[in-house]
Every structure is written in structure tokens, then in C-alpha cells.
Rosetta silent file (secondary structure, phi, psi, omega in degrees, C-alpha in Angstrom):
SEQUENCE: MGSPLRLQVSVEARSALVDRAWREIRDEFEAAEDALSRFRARSEVHRLRLSGGRSTSPSRRLLAALAAADRARRTTDGRFDPRVLLALEGLGSQPLPLSAAAAEAGPVAVSEAARAEPIFRRIGRRHGAIDVPVPVDFGGIGKGLALRWAAHRANRVLGHWPFLLEAGGDLVADGSPAGHGWRIGIEPVGGQGPAAGPVGGAGSVAGSAAGPVAVLELPATGGAIATSSVRLAAWVTPDGRPAHHLIDPATGLPGGDGLLAVTVQARDAAWSEVWAKALFLAGAAGISSLARAKGLAAWWITAGGVLEMTPAARLRTLWVEAEPEAA
SCORE:     score description
SCORE:     0.000 S_00000001
   1 L     0.000   32.816  174.868   -1.953   10.291    0.666 S_00000001
   2 L    74.484   18.275 -175.593   -4.574   10.805   -2.128 S_00000001
   3 L  -135.525  130.000  172.453   -7.183    8.754   -0.117 S_00000001
   4 L   -70.516  147.835 -176.582  -10.279    9.579    1.854 S_00000001
   5 E  -100.159  140.776  172.032  -10.245    8.257    5.359 S_00000001
   6 E  -145.347  131.257 -179.456  -13.160    6.361    7.027 S_00000001
   7 E  -114.455  127.325  169.301  -13.416    5.039   10.453 S_00000001
   8 E  -120.345  131.779 -173.241  -16.059    2.533   11.633 S_00000001
   9 E  -134.331  144.690 -177.455  -16.479    1.590   15.236 S_00000001
  10 L   -50.951  141.475 -172.349  -18.743   -0.801   17.167 S_00000001
  11 L   -65.615  -19.397  179.622  -21.873    1.166   18.040 S_00000001
  12 L   -77.068  -16.659 -178.186  -21.344    0.493   21.769 S_00000001
  13 L   -66.030  137.882  179.701  -18.194    2.653   21.878 S_00000001
  14 L   -72.365  141.299 -174.143  -18.687    6.109   23.463 S_00000001
  15 H   -58.828  -31.645 -179.224  -18.725    8.983   21.115 S_00000001
  16 H   -66.239  -36.807  178.536  -16.038   10.833   23.036 S_00000001
  17 H   -66.070  -47.251 -178.524  -13.673    7.943   22.567 S_00000001
  18 H   -65.027  -38.154  172.098  -14.448    7.695   18.803 S_00000001
  19 H   -60.622  -44.308 -179.064  -13.775   11.477   18.354 S_00000001
  20 H   -67.074  -40.655  177.583  -10.442   11.128   20.106 S_00000001
  21 H   -65.506  -32.947  176.930   -9.492    8.048   18.040 S_00000001
  22 H   -66.813  -41.758  176.266  -10.423    9.995   14.832 S_00000001
  23 H   -60.786  -46.751 -177.523   -8.079   12.884   15.898 S_00000001
  24 H   -63.710  -38.510  176.867   -5.269   10.407   16.533 S_00000001
  25 H   -62.242  -50.075 -179.916   -5.857    8.828   13.124 S_00000001
  26 H   -61.553  -40.137 -176.350   -5.872   12.175   11.276 S_00000001
  27 H   -71.934  -37.081  177.120   -2.806   13.305   13.113 S_00000001
  28 H   -66.496  -45.609 -179.201   -0.932   10.143   12.238 S_00000001
  29 H   -63.217  -36.636  179.571   -1.768   10.322    8.610 S_00000001
  30 H   -66.766  -42.227  177.745   -0.643   14.006    8.408 S_00000001
  31 H   -63.851  -41.744 -179.215    2.645   13.098   10.169 S_00000001
  32 H   -68.783  -34.504 -178.721    3.223   10.200    7.847 S_00000001
  33 H   -67.782  -39.994  176.790    2.487   12.311    4.785 S_00000001
  34 H   -54.211  -33.319 -177.375    4.958   14.952    6.137 S_00000001
  35 H   -89.969  -38.776 -167.550    7.574   12.227    6.224 S_00000001
  36 H  -117.073   -6.772 -175.526    6.946   10.008    3.268 S_00000001
  37 L   -87.609  129.867  175.882    4.925   11.639    0.414 S_00000001
  38 L   -83.830    4.148  177.031    6.448   12.689   -2.667 S_00000001
  39 L   -99.352    3.166 -177.949    3.442   14.769   -3.481 S_00000001
  40 L  -119.086  114.545 -172.871    4.167   17.209   -0.569 S_00000001
  41 L   -59.600  -28.891  178.777    6.962   19.780   -1.135 S_00000001
  42 L   -80.944   -8.382 -170.261    7.718   19.937    2.560 S_00000001
  43 L   -61.133  151.474  178.353    7.909   16.255    3.034 S_00000001
  44 H   -59.760  -40.371 -178.003   10.999   14.639    4.499 S_00000001
  45 H   -74.539  -25.193  171.862   11.432   12.336    1.512 S_00000001
  46 H   -69.729  -38.384 -177.934   11.182   15.117   -1.007 S_00000001
  47 H   -68.543  -35.642  176.129   13.748   17.111    0.931 S_00000001
  48 H   -60.903  -41.048  174.731   15.895   13.977    1.027 S_00000001
  49 H   -59.847  -47.118 -177.314   15.780   13.874   -2.753 S_00000001
  50 H   -68.568  -19.568  179.611   16.772   17.426   -3.180 S_00000001
  51 L   -85.290    2.605 -178.777   19.750   16.977   -0.808 S_00000001
  52 L    86.587   13.165  175.932   21.174   14.285   -2.933 S_00000001
  53 L    96.964    4.755  177.910   19.947   11.453   -0.714 S_00000001
  54 E  -109.843  142.709 -177.737   21.645   12.386    2.546 S_00000001
  55 E  -140.365  129.973  174.579   19.969   13.270    5.903 S_00000001
  56 L   -88.878  -22.281 -177.150   21.776   13.967    9.149 S_00000001
  57 L  -140.009   67.859  177.158   18.655   13.775   11.300 S_00000001
  58 L   -68.977  143.390  171.324   16.030   11.423    9.688 S_00000001
  59 L   -67.993  162.750 -175.137   12.810   11.029   11.505 S_00000001
  60 H   -71.390  -27.459  179.548   11.781    7.755   13.126 S_00000001
  61 H   -70.467  -42.459 -178.600    8.917    7.459   10.479 S_00000001
  62 H   -71.997  -41.185  176.816   11.345    7.769    7.588 S_00000001
  63 H   -63.416  -41.943  175.093   13.801    5.399    9.105 S_00000001
  64 H   -58.187  -41.881 -173.955   10.992    2.914    9.730 S_00000001
  65 H   -73.170  -34.082 -179.208    9.766    3.178    6.238 S_00000001
  66 H   -69.317  -39.745  176.652   13.215    2.727    4.637 S_00000001
  67 H   -66.040  -39.882 -178.281   13.809   -0.348    6.898 S_00000001
  68 H   -68.767  -42.436 -179.385   10.402   -1.800    6.043 S_00000001
  69 H   -66.993  -36.001  178.464   10.953   -1.214    2.330 S_00000001
  70 H   -70.960  -34.302  178.580   14.372   -2.814    2.322 S_00000001
  71 H   -68.893  -38.609  174.351   13.082   -5.817    4.164 S_00000001
  72 H   -62.987  -39.053  175.694   10.170   -6.063    1.544 S_00000001
  73 H   -51.136  -51.504 -176.698   12.825   -5.851   -1.262 S_00000001
  74 H   -73.610  -39.301 -171.973   14.607   -8.870    0.170 S_00000001
  75 H   -71.296  -31.139 -177.381   11.513  -10.850    1.035 S_00000001
  76 L  -101.716   19.451  178.756    9.885  -10.424   -2.522 S_00000001
  77 L    52.741   38.275  177.396   13.304  -11.075   -4.303 S_00000001
  78 L    81.217    0.211  175.019   13.228   -7.579   -5.611 S_00000001
  79 L   -63.450  -39.845  171.259    9.793   -7.432   -7.105 S_00000001
  80 L   -96.369  132.561  177.903    8.992   -4.738   -4.647 S_00000001
  81 L  -164.331  120.558 -172.201   11.523   -2.039   -4.631 S_00000001
  82 L   -81.177    2.453  179.683   10.653    1.663   -3.962 S_00000001
  83 L   -80.365   54.895  178.824   13.677    2.911   -6.068 S_00000001
  84 L  -117.328    5.375 -173.348   11.343    3.699   -8.999 S_00000001
  85 H   -55.715  -46.176 -176.136   10.975    7.479   -8.602 S_00000001
  86 H   -63.356  -33.779  179.687   13.300    8.194  -11.604 S_00000001
  87 H   -69.160  -42.191 -179.554   11.170    5.761  -13.776 S_00000001
  88 H   -65.810  -36.076 -178.437    7.912    7.414  -12.742 S_00000001
  89 H   -72.455  -30.170 -177.983    9.308   10.879  -13.551 S_00000001
  90 H   -69.721  -23.869 -176.387   10.639    9.650  -16.902 S_00000001
  91 L   -91.652   -6.156  175.005    7.068    8.472  -17.664 S_00000001
  92 L   110.135   -1.209  179.003    5.606   11.973  -16.899 S_00000001
  93 L   -85.553   81.143  178.541    4.643   11.509  -13.243 S_00000001
  94 L  -124.335   83.053 -171.200    6.081   14.629  -11.674 S_00000001
  95 L   -64.460  -25.221 -178.239    3.769   16.033   -8.968 S_00000001
  96 L  -124.791  138.138 -177.096    6.550   18.402   -7.814 S_00000001
  97 L   -65.821  130.005 -179.279    8.930   20.468   -9.956 S_00000001
  98 L  -127.907  -73.485  172.906   12.304   18.939  -10.112 S_00000001
  99 L  -161.873  149.820  175.615   14.032   19.239  -13.490 S_00000001
 100 H   -66.513  -21.159 -179.336   13.211   18.860  -17.152 S_00000001
 101 H   -64.827  -23.493  179.053   15.941   16.444  -17.545 S_00000001
 102 H   -66.250  -48.318  175.639   13.967   13.724  -15.767 S_00000001
 103 H   -62.983  -42.642  176.938   11.232   13.815  -18.355 S_00000001
 104 H   -60.295  -28.174 -174.778   13.761   14.021  -21.213 S_00000001
 105 H   -78.807  -27.054 -179.045   15.658   11.022  -19.964 S_00000001
 106 L    84.815 -173.463 -176.355   12.673    8.692  -20.225 S_00000001
 107 L   -65.711  134.695 -179.689   11.957    5.645  -17.952 S_00000001
 108 L  -119.395  115.846  179.099   14.971    4.620  -15.816 S_00000001
 109 L   -76.154  153.525  169.814   15.263    1.016  -14.609 S_00000001
 110 L   -82.430  121.815 -175.268   17.109    0.221  -11.336 S_00000001
 111 L   -67.030  158.738 -179.455   20.204   -1.653  -12.455 S_00000001
 112 H   -59.241  -36.534  174.436   20.641   -5.281  -11.295 S_00000001
 113 H   -69.057  -36.930  172.067   23.568   -4.374   -9.250 S_00000001
 114 H   -64.592  -39.851  176.364   21.819   -1.527   -7.557 S_00000001
 115 H   -62.448  -24.577  179.574   18.850   -3.742   -6.808 S_00000001
 116 L   -84.877   -6.692 -178.425   21.116   -6.084   -4.995 S_00000001
 117 L   -95.086  162.836  174.841   22.303   -3.344   -2.649 S_00000001
 118 L   -72.692  154.594 -177.117   20.337   -2.083    0.377 S_00000001
 119 L   -62.681  -37.118 -178.963   18.036    0.897   -0.109 S_00000001
 120 L  -142.653  166.938  171.656   19.784    2.982    2.451 S_00000001
 121 E  -139.661  151.080  173.815   22.839    3.026    4.747 S_00000001
 122 E   -90.500  136.582 -179.171   23.619    4.608    8.059 S_00000001
 123 E  -130.081  167.183 -175.655   26.625    6.773    7.965 S_00000001
 124 L    92.835  171.003 -170.528   28.736    8.789   10.417 S_00000001
 125 L   -62.663  -43.827 -173.481   30.457    7.942   13.652 S_00000001
 126 L  -104.491    9.017  176.455   27.199    7.241   15.530 S_00000001
 127 L    60.543   27.479  172.254   25.155    6.151   12.532 S_00000001
 128 L   -83.205  -12.622 -177.470   22.763    9.032   13.023 S_00000001
 129 E  -104.538  166.552  177.482   22.843   10.114    9.441 S_00000001
 130 E  -135.973  156.548  176.050   21.678    8.130    6.370 S_00000001
 131 E  -130.201  125.195 -179.164   22.471    7.873    2.729 S_00000001
 132 L  -118.454   91.808 -169.471   19.850    6.921    0.097 S_00000001
 133 L   -66.298  -36.428  179.575   21.745    6.753   -3.167 S_00000001
 134 L  -107.213  129.097  175.651   18.717    6.054   -5.485 S_00000001
 135 L   -55.177  141.884 -174.438   15.587    8.221   -5.027 S_00000001
 136 L  -118.833  151.633  168.530   12.546    6.314   -3.522 S_00000001
 137 L  -128.274  110.646 -175.648    8.775    6.576   -3.839 S_00000001
 138 L   -69.767  -29.664  175.745    7.162    4.899   -0.886 S_00000001
 139 H    46.068 -125.913 -175.744    3.746    4.815   -2.606 S_00000001
 140 H   -59.059  -40.671  174.037    1.662    1.939   -1.350 S_00000001
 141 H   -63.744  -26.959 -179.499    3.912    0.857    1.489 S_00000001
 142 H   -66.711  -46.785 -177.998    3.839    4.409    2.759 S_00000001
 143 H   -73.927  -29.250  176.067    0.049    4.282    3.061 S_00000001
 144 H   -67.484  -40.290  172.048    0.168    0.781    4.547 S_00000001
 145 H   -62.217  -35.430  179.007    2.568    2.079    7.173 S_00000001
 146 H   -67.509  -40.534  179.601    0.335    5.076    7.900 S_00000001
 147 H   -63.809  -46.992  176.618   -2.642    2.563    8.341 S_00000001
 148 H   -54.149  -52.829 -177.549   -0.483    0.499   10.678 S_00000001
 149 H   -66.650  -44.634  177.377    0.579    3.425   12.760 S_00000001
 150 H   -68.807  -24.938  177.346   -2.813    5.023   12.910 S_00000001
 151 H   -74.002  -38.188  169.667   -4.480    1.793   13.833 S_00000001
 152 H   -53.977  -47.542 -178.540   -1.977    1.447   16.711 S_00000001
 153 H   -66.475  -39.545 -178.148   -2.887    4.921   17.948 S_00000001
 154 H   -69.408  -36.055  178.688   -6.585    4.255   17.541 S_00000001
 155 H   -69.053  -28.326  177.672   -6.364    1.018   19.437 S_00000001
 156 H   -68.157  -27.908 -177.649   -4.779    2.761   22.443 S_00000001
 157 H   -85.496  -49.417 -168.726   -7.787    5.034   22.629 S_00000001
 158 H   -80.767  -20.540 -178.616  -10.570    2.476   21.763 S_00000001
 159 L    58.865 -122.098 -169.558   -9.194   -0.423   23.768 S_00000001
 160 L   -84.802   -5.282 -177.058  -11.418   -3.492   23.266 S_00000001
 161 L   -72.690  129.276 -178.640  -13.975   -1.807   20.935 S_00000001
 162 L   -69.439  149.913  176.640  -13.667   -3.287   17.438 S_00000001
 163 E  -154.072  159.408  173.833  -12.982   -0.819   14.555 S_00000001
 164 E  -131.713  128.941  177.138  -12.144   -0.729   10.926 S_00000001
 165 E  -113.253  126.108  178.557  -10.052    2.062    9.288 S_00000001
 166 E  -117.037  141.905  177.814  -10.135    2.476    5.502 S_00000001
 167 E  -140.284   92.364  179.206   -8.010    4.632    3.353 S_00000001
 168 L    55.686   46.186  176.739   -9.186    4.707   -0.260 S_00000001
 169 L    92.890  -25.479  172.461  -10.036    0.946   -0.378 S_00000001
 170 E   -84.617  140.960 -173.020   -6.993   -0.268    1.658 S_00000001
 171 E  -152.987  158.726  173.122   -8.000   -1.031    5.167 S_00000001
 172 E  -135.457  137.275 -178.009   -7.080   -2.472    8.569 S_00000001
 173 E  -123.432  146.116 -179.675   -9.335   -3.888   11.149 S_00000001
 174 E  -127.661  117.879 -173.516   -8.905   -4.559   14.909 S_00000001
 175 L    73.802 -170.960 -177.655  -11.380   -7.082   16.280 S_00000001
 176 L  -147.776  151.771  175.597  -14.703   -7.774   14.680 S_00000001
 177 L   -64.405  164.402 -178.835  -18.386   -6.851   14.939 S_00000001
 178 L   -58.516  124.575  169.338  -20.644   -9.184   16.888 S_00000001
 179 L   102.670  -22.000 -175.533  -21.385  -12.475   15.132 S_00000001
 180 L  -164.975  163.643  174.499  -18.884  -12.326   12.317 S_00000001
 181 L   -74.159  171.471  178.540  -15.683  -10.846   11.059 S_00000001
 182 L   -68.805  133.497 -178.117  -15.700   -7.635    9.024 S_00000001
 183 E  -102.245  128.400 -164.728  -17.085   -8.300    5.505 S_00000001
 184 E  -117.553  128.492  178.664  -15.244   -6.735    2.615 S_00000001
 185 E   -99.046  131.045  170.969  -16.479   -6.257   -0.981 S_00000001
 186 E   -92.424  124.191 -171.526  -14.093   -6.323   -3.973 S_00000001
 187 L   -78.154  154.588 -176.267  -15.543   -3.854   -6.455 S_00000001
 188 L   -71.771  159.947 -177.760  -16.104   -4.663  -10.094 S_00000001
 189 L   -54.319  -50.940 -177.075  -13.619   -3.774  -12.797 S_00000001
 190 L    51.368   33.654 -178.130  -15.725   -1.158  -14.505 S_00000001
 191 L    81.568  -14.176 -173.608  -13.059   -0.807  -17.143 S_00000001
 192 L  -127.939  -17.281 -179.890  -10.451    0.345  -14.625 S_00000001
 193 L   117.247  160.144 -172.820   -9.984   -2.305  -11.894 S_00000001
 194 L   -97.007  167.995  173.562  -11.420   -3.111   -8.499 S_00000001
 195 L  -139.409  157.651  175.082  -10.887   -1.796   -5.042 S_00000001
 196 E   -88.528  143.465  175.812  -11.771   -3.138   -1.604 S_00000001
 197 E  -158.649  155.269 -178.714  -14.351   -1.701    0.675 S_00000001
 198 E   -65.991  148.065  174.408  -16.531   -2.755    3.678 S_00000001
 199 L  -135.732 -173.911  172.953  -19.897   -4.339    3.009 S_00000001
 200 H    54.418 -133.031 -179.195  -22.585   -6.076    4.929 S_00000001
 201 H   -52.386  -22.367 -176.587  -22.618   -5.259    8.705 S_00000001
 202 H   -94.036   -0.002  172.895  -19.873   -2.700    7.988 S_00000001
 203 L   115.124 -174.825 -177.145  -21.878   -0.610    5.520 S_00000001
 204 L   -81.086  167.656  179.575  -22.160   -0.388    1.684 S_00000001
 205 L   -66.952  126.355  173.492  -19.345   -0.892   -0.767 S_00000001
 206 L   -59.576  117.809  172.364  -17.209    2.198   -1.073 S_00000001
 207 L    72.142   15.641 -177.021  -17.527    3.879   -4.412 S_00000001
 208 L  -119.803  116.754  173.891  -19.352    1.015   -6.199 S_00000001
 209 L   -85.085  -25.707 -166.957  -22.914    1.474   -7.604 S_00000001
 210 L   -89.589   -8.805 -174.526  -22.884   -1.876   -9.262 S_00000001
 211 L    88.046  161.943 -178.574  -22.102   -3.975   -6.158 S_00000001
 212 L   -74.885  167.031  177.287  -19.146   -6.191   -5.511 S_00000001
 213 L   -95.999  -18.584  175.369  -17.808   -9.060   -7.616 S_00000001
 214 E  -156.813  154.352  176.724  -16.869  -10.946   -4.446 S_00000001
 215 E  -127.187  125.366  175.608  -17.249  -10.662   -0.695 S_00000001
 216 E  -114.560  171.740 -178.323  -14.687  -11.902    1.869 S_00000001
 217 E  -129.887  128.791  171.871  -14.653  -12.007    5.607 S_00000001
 218 L   -65.738  158.613  168.805  -11.699  -11.016    7.798 S_00000001
 219 L   -59.149  156.177 -178.335  -10.644  -13.211   10.661 S_00000001
 220 L   -60.460  -27.978  179.793  -12.440  -12.475   13.954 S_00000001
 221 L   -79.016  -15.541  177.684   -9.205  -10.866   15.301 S_00000001
 222 E   116.190 -165.780  178.915   -8.970   -8.449   12.392 S_00000001
 223 E   157.566 -162.055 -178.560   -6.438   -8.056    9.653 S_00000001
 224 E  -147.066  153.630  179.599   -5.677   -5.893    6.640 S_00000001
 225 E  -138.961  135.924  174.139   -6.450   -5.657    2.960 S_00000001
 226 E  -138.122  154.816 -179.191   -4.788   -3.748    0.119 S_00000001
 227 E  -134.712  130.528  170.716   -5.328   -3.586   -3.521 S_00000001
 228 E  -104.860  125.522 -178.497   -2.848   -2.616   -6.296 S_00000001
 229 E  -151.901  170.291  179.003   -4.640   -1.550   -9.550 S_00000001
 230 L  -101.636   19.480 -175.761   -4.545    0.695  -12.548 S_00000001
 231 L   -64.707  -39.470 -172.071   -7.994    2.102  -11.583 S_00000001
 232 L  -116.520  -50.323 -172.260   -6.953    5.520  -10.569 S_00000001
 233 L   -80.636   61.145  178.733   -3.099    6.218  -11.040 S_00000001
 234 E  -128.170  152.524 -176.770   -2.986    5.907  -14.838 S_00000001
 235 E  -159.572  178.477  176.880   -2.091    8.483  -17.401 S_00000001
 236 E  -112.951  128.477 -178.747   -0.714    8.990  -20.957 S_00000001
 237 L   -62.998  166.800  174.463    3.045    9.756  -21.270 S_00000001
 238 L   -54.660  -29.880  179.977    4.305   12.810  -23.075 S_00000001
 239 L   -92.774    7.685  173.696    4.934   10.643  -26.150 S_00000001
 240 L    93.855    9.443  176.981    1.394    9.193  -26.095 S_00000001
 241 L   -88.379  145.822  176.177    1.895    5.864  -24.355 S_00000001
 242 E   -72.877  145.179 -179.344   -0.419    4.612  -21.662 S_00000001
 243 E  -148.173  160.729  176.961    1.224    4.290  -18.248 S_00000001
 244 E  -142.983  173.008 -177.495    0.380    3.526  -14.618 S_00000001
 245 L   -77.784  -10.827 -172.370    2.137    3.765  -11.232 S_00000001
 246 L   -90.040   94.048 -166.969    2.990    0.094  -10.686 S_00000001
 247 E   -99.469  131.663  173.927    6.550    0.184  -12.069 S_00000001
 248 E   -80.294  120.048  174.291    8.678   -3.032  -12.482 S_00000001
 249 L   -52.899  -39.685 -179.624   12.050   -2.075  -11.037 S_00000001
 250 L   -64.569  -28.161 -179.891   13.891   -4.298  -13.452 S_00000001
 251 L  -108.061  -22.302 -168.222   12.508   -2.412  -16.524 S_00000001
 252 L    72.997   12.110 -173.682   11.511    0.988  -15.348 S_00000001
 253 E  -124.558  152.780  172.821    8.215    0.413  -17.113 S_00000001
 254 E   -53.652  131.238 -172.582    4.714   -0.250  -15.980 S_00000001
 255 L  -107.960 -160.516  176.527    4.292   -3.909  -15.098 S_00000001
 256 L    85.918   26.722  179.338    1.484   -6.317  -14.486 S_00000001
 257 L   -43.759  120.022  179.433    0.969   -7.714  -17.973 S_00000001
 258 L    85.718    2.571 -179.638   -2.477   -9.230  -18.336 S_00000001
 259 E  -123.585  148.175  171.562   -3.792   -7.951  -14.975 S_00000001
 260 E  -105.075  -30.248 -176.209   -6.007   -4.983  -13.900 S_00000001
 261 E  -166.734  151.840 -178.301   -5.900   -5.384  -10.177 S_00000001
 262 E  -139.774  132.244 -178.734   -4.669   -7.576   -7.286 S_00000001
 263 E  -120.767  136.309  173.522   -6.202   -7.542   -3.665 S_00000001
 264 E  -131.462  136.532 -179.714   -4.283   -9.299   -0.828 S_00000001
 265 E  -108.442  125.863  179.626   -5.402  -10.055    2.700 S_00000001
 266 E  -145.830  178.431  176.346   -2.763  -10.338    5.496 S_00000001
 267 L   -68.835  -34.997 -177.271   -2.353   -9.502    9.080 S_00000001
 268 L  -117.005  145.589 -173.637   -0.574   -6.220    8.515 S_00000001
 269 H   -63.873  -46.901 -174.226   -1.456   -3.264    6.221 S_00000001
 270 H   -69.438  -32.351  174.095    2.060   -2.535    4.976 S_00000001
 271 H   -73.786  -24.602  175.973    2.628   -6.221    4.016 S_00000001
 272 H   -67.951  -38.010  174.934   -0.726   -6.450    2.302 S_00000001
 273 H   -58.917  -51.060 -175.092    0.529   -3.425    0.206 S_00000001
 274 H   -57.848  -52.732 -173.315    3.869   -5.080   -0.468 S_00000001
 275 H   -75.792  -24.155  172.540    2.484   -8.327   -1.684 S_00000001
 276 H   -59.593  -48.742  178.297   -0.299   -6.711   -3.701 S_00000001
 277 H   -65.693  -39.982  177.846    2.251   -4.935   -5.698 S_00000001
 278 H   -59.401  -43.843 -176.695    4.680   -7.827   -5.910 S_00000001
 279 H   -72.333  -30.351  175.717    1.973  -10.118   -7.174 S_00000001
 280 H   -62.134  -43.140 -175.167    0.742   -7.558   -9.753 S_00000001
 281 H   -67.371  -20.107  173.743    4.226   -7.183  -11.091 S_00000001
 282 L   -62.186  -23.105  178.779    4.253  -10.985  -11.534 S_00000001
 283 H    73.079  173.416 -176.102    1.662  -10.489  -14.281 S_00000001
 284 H   -66.776  -25.472  179.222   -1.100  -12.865  -15.241 S_00000001
 285 H   -74.255  -27.619 -168.906    1.444  -15.608  -16.148 S_00000001
 286 H  -121.703   -9.917 -175.421    3.182  -15.683  -12.816 S_00000001
 287 H   -67.447  -32.595  179.902    0.830  -14.516  -10.173 S_00000001
 288 H   -69.319  -47.376 -177.757   -0.892  -17.747   -9.292 S_00000001
 289 H   -61.790  -45.484  175.189    2.252  -19.704   -8.733 S_00000001
 290 H   -59.286  -48.402 -178.203    3.837  -16.914   -6.664 S_00000001
 291 H   -69.212  -35.566  171.790    0.823  -16.337   -4.535 S_00000001
 292 H   -69.517  -36.531  177.105    0.320  -20.058   -3.800 S_00000001
 293 H   -60.016  -34.614 -179.939    4.006  -20.494   -3.044 S_00000001
 294 L   -89.160    0.401 -175.963    3.712  -17.752   -0.398 S_00000001
 295 L    58.891   32.025 -177.982    0.390  -19.057    0.915 S_00000001
 296 L   -86.567  140.180  170.412   -1.276  -15.693    0.302 S_00000001
 297 E   -82.036  104.369 -170.986   -4.947  -14.950    0.277 S_00000001
 298 E  -139.079  141.077  173.291   -5.102  -13.087   -3.026 S_00000001
 299 E  -115.618  138.048  173.868   -7.799  -12.073   -5.479 S_00000001
 300 E  -148.916  152.637  179.188   -7.109  -10.681   -8.967 S_00000001
 301 E  -110.206  123.070  177.283   -8.845   -9.450  -12.065 S_00000001
 302 E   -79.750  167.199  177.986   -7.348  -10.300  -15.407 S_00000001
 303 L   -57.948  -21.200  176.658   -7.326   -8.021  -18.354 S_00000001
 304 L   -88.585    8.566  179.286  -10.273  -10.025  -19.660 S_00000001
 305 L    78.853   20.142  178.809  -12.339   -9.174  -16.573 S_00000001
 306 L   -96.871  129.077  172.692  -12.117  -12.608  -14.921 S_00000001
 307 E   -77.406  129.339  173.144  -11.921  -12.918  -11.113 S_00000001
 308 E  -132.905  161.069 -178.796   -9.436  -15.450  -10.009 S_00000001
 309 E  -155.760  161.632  179.318   -8.173  -16.329   -6.458 S_00000001
 310 L   -84.332  165.977  173.340   -5.757  -18.558   -4.483 S_00000001
 311 H   -56.229  -43.190  178.082   -7.012  -21.490   -2.303 S_00000001
 312 H   -58.259  -35.364  179.652   -6.278  -19.314    0.762 S_00000001
 313 H   -70.095  -36.042 -179.524   -8.463  -16.550   -0.627 S_00000001
 314 H   -62.744  -39.032  175.882  -11.303  -19.063   -1.400 S_00000001
 315 L   -60.567  -24.220  175.176  -11.395  -19.977    2.291 S_00000001
 316 L  -101.640   -3.791 -178.059  -12.130  -16.297    3.197 S_00000001
 317 E   -87.209  129.123 -177.363  -14.553  -15.739    0.413 S_00000001
 318 E   -96.081  -23.885 -172.851  -18.263  -15.818    1.387 S_00000001
 319 E  -160.942  140.753  171.979  -19.717  -14.962   -2.053 S_00000001
 320 E  -133.548  151.255 -178.622  -18.728  -14.391   -5.660 S_00000001
 321 L   -63.808  -38.855  179.078  -20.752  -12.904   -8.518 S_00000001
 322 L  -143.685  147.852  179.165  -19.692  -15.780  -10.809 S_00000001
 323 L   -61.375  121.919  179.532  -17.599  -18.793   -9.889 S_00000001
 324 L   -66.451  157.909  173.889  -14.030  -17.827  -10.403 S_00000001
 325 E   -65.688  147.543  176.945  -11.503  -19.539  -12.493 S_00000001
 326 L   -70.959  146.494 -170.909   -9.334  -22.059  -10.715 S_00000001
 327 L  -125.232    0.000    0.000   -5.949  -20.547   -9.857 S_00000001
């Protein structure tokens, strides 16, 4: 899913268990990518797109992802909606060959009527088949689900040994190292936006030479963190406009006006992903009120490079490079 994987486990765990857990994690990510990735020609979601949105035998992973995405659509009042694939293609993001018509059509918004409808429907006498009328891009929620599923498999192997699993800055932890929860650094903007990575007892900040702009601590029981940002998935459209992958379903265009990145800490990896994107799309003008209303622990970097956070996030924050603006 375009992300390096890293597993950290309590030093007391036997190496044979860790090796087995690592195999389980890699197998799960491979299976999740085969089901959900639009970047893989053999993936189930890509074949679903080519078939016109109908499948007679969807896998349990695809069904689970569709159900989770539809629940997220309802919970976020439509701010999160995976039916943005046509918009991405119209902006020039076509990792797999489909048709020249998509690029020529330009960005395509999901109509208000379509956004009020479920993402998928079960069809047939026994409801074994599904219909997905509008093409989907699982994106961040796909990686969040892969982290959720991989962590469950690792937990069955490692038992009571604490571990942290990271996929390109998004992570899930089970338990905590002795003495404190896992400590996570939010990387500096560097002109492109931050990402989260383990620090302190869990190791150095992933991919950051300058050090973090803030350090937070997960609860002792564990938790998950996800970041939505323009740090990596950004490009220039065929007609010369800047674009990124965080698409507002209502407009079909990149959203998040006034923001570079949003990080959310929650109990579950998939829901951390959902709310990170939903908050990003709220933009600098709306993120604080939405995050506070939902009681979320959220950190964000404005276009001016200022770190801001919610009260719930402040309770989890151990250190900041500079005192953040009140949010």
C-alpha cells in the first residue's frame, strides 16, 4: 500500500514468536492489497471497477471494507466518501490504464443525490452478489483496515507481549512498553507536511532528521494514529494545476484549504484514518469546531506552518517544539 512496514515488540518476546507475527502481518497486508488496492491490476477492487461495479462473489475483506466505508460516510456526514476515484483520475492520478476519457473529463464530483445513497448494495436472491454503482478508492481507510486486521493476527501470535506496528507513519499499538505508553513524534512540515512515527523508548522518529514538532503518548492499553497530509501524494495535473489525493467528494477537487496535515489518535486504525481525512477536508476554518465537537485527539499543521491541537490532544501531548496556538 505504498508504505514501508515496521514492527516493534517488547524485548522479552521470543524471537520465534516475533518472526511468526511478522509473517502474519506481511501476509495480511498482501491479502488486503489484493482486495483493496487500486494500484494493483489483479486487485479485487480494480476488477470490480472493470466489471461495471458488480461482483457475484466478493471476498470478506472487500465486503468489510465497503461496509466500513459506508458507515464512515454516514458518521462523518459525507465528508469521508471513497467514491472519489473518477475525480482522482480526472486530476491525472491513473496508476492503472483505464481510458483516456477519464483524464479528458476532468474532476468529477459525487452528486448530492448519489452521496445520500449507500456505497454498495447486496443483490440476488441470497444477497451473495454486490453492486457498487460509483467506483471507489479505499485509500487511507484501506490501509487502516489492513493495520487493524494485521494487528489482530499479530496479537494472536504474540499474546500479552506489547507491540507497535507502523505502516508509513500510520500505526497501531497493542499494550505498551514498561513504564509508559508508546511515545509518538509528529514530524515537522519541511515544506510538505508531517507524519507520525515512534520516538523515545520506541526508537527514533521515522524519516525525520530534524526531530519532531510534538511528542504524544498513547494510552497504556494501546491505540492507533493516522495522518492525512499532502506530504507525499501530490502532483501537477495535465493542465498545470497543483493537486493532491485528499479529494472533497462534494467538489471533486483537492480539499483542506489552509491545512498541510492532520493527525488523529483513536482506538482503531481505520477510524483514525477516517477522521484524519474528514478533519482535513474541513479546512483550517472548520477543523477546530468539528474536532472538538467529536471529542477527537487531533493535531494539525496550518499552511503557515503553525501546530494546533484540540484539548483532547493536549492531554496526550508530552512535549511541543513551541507552544501551539489555542484551538
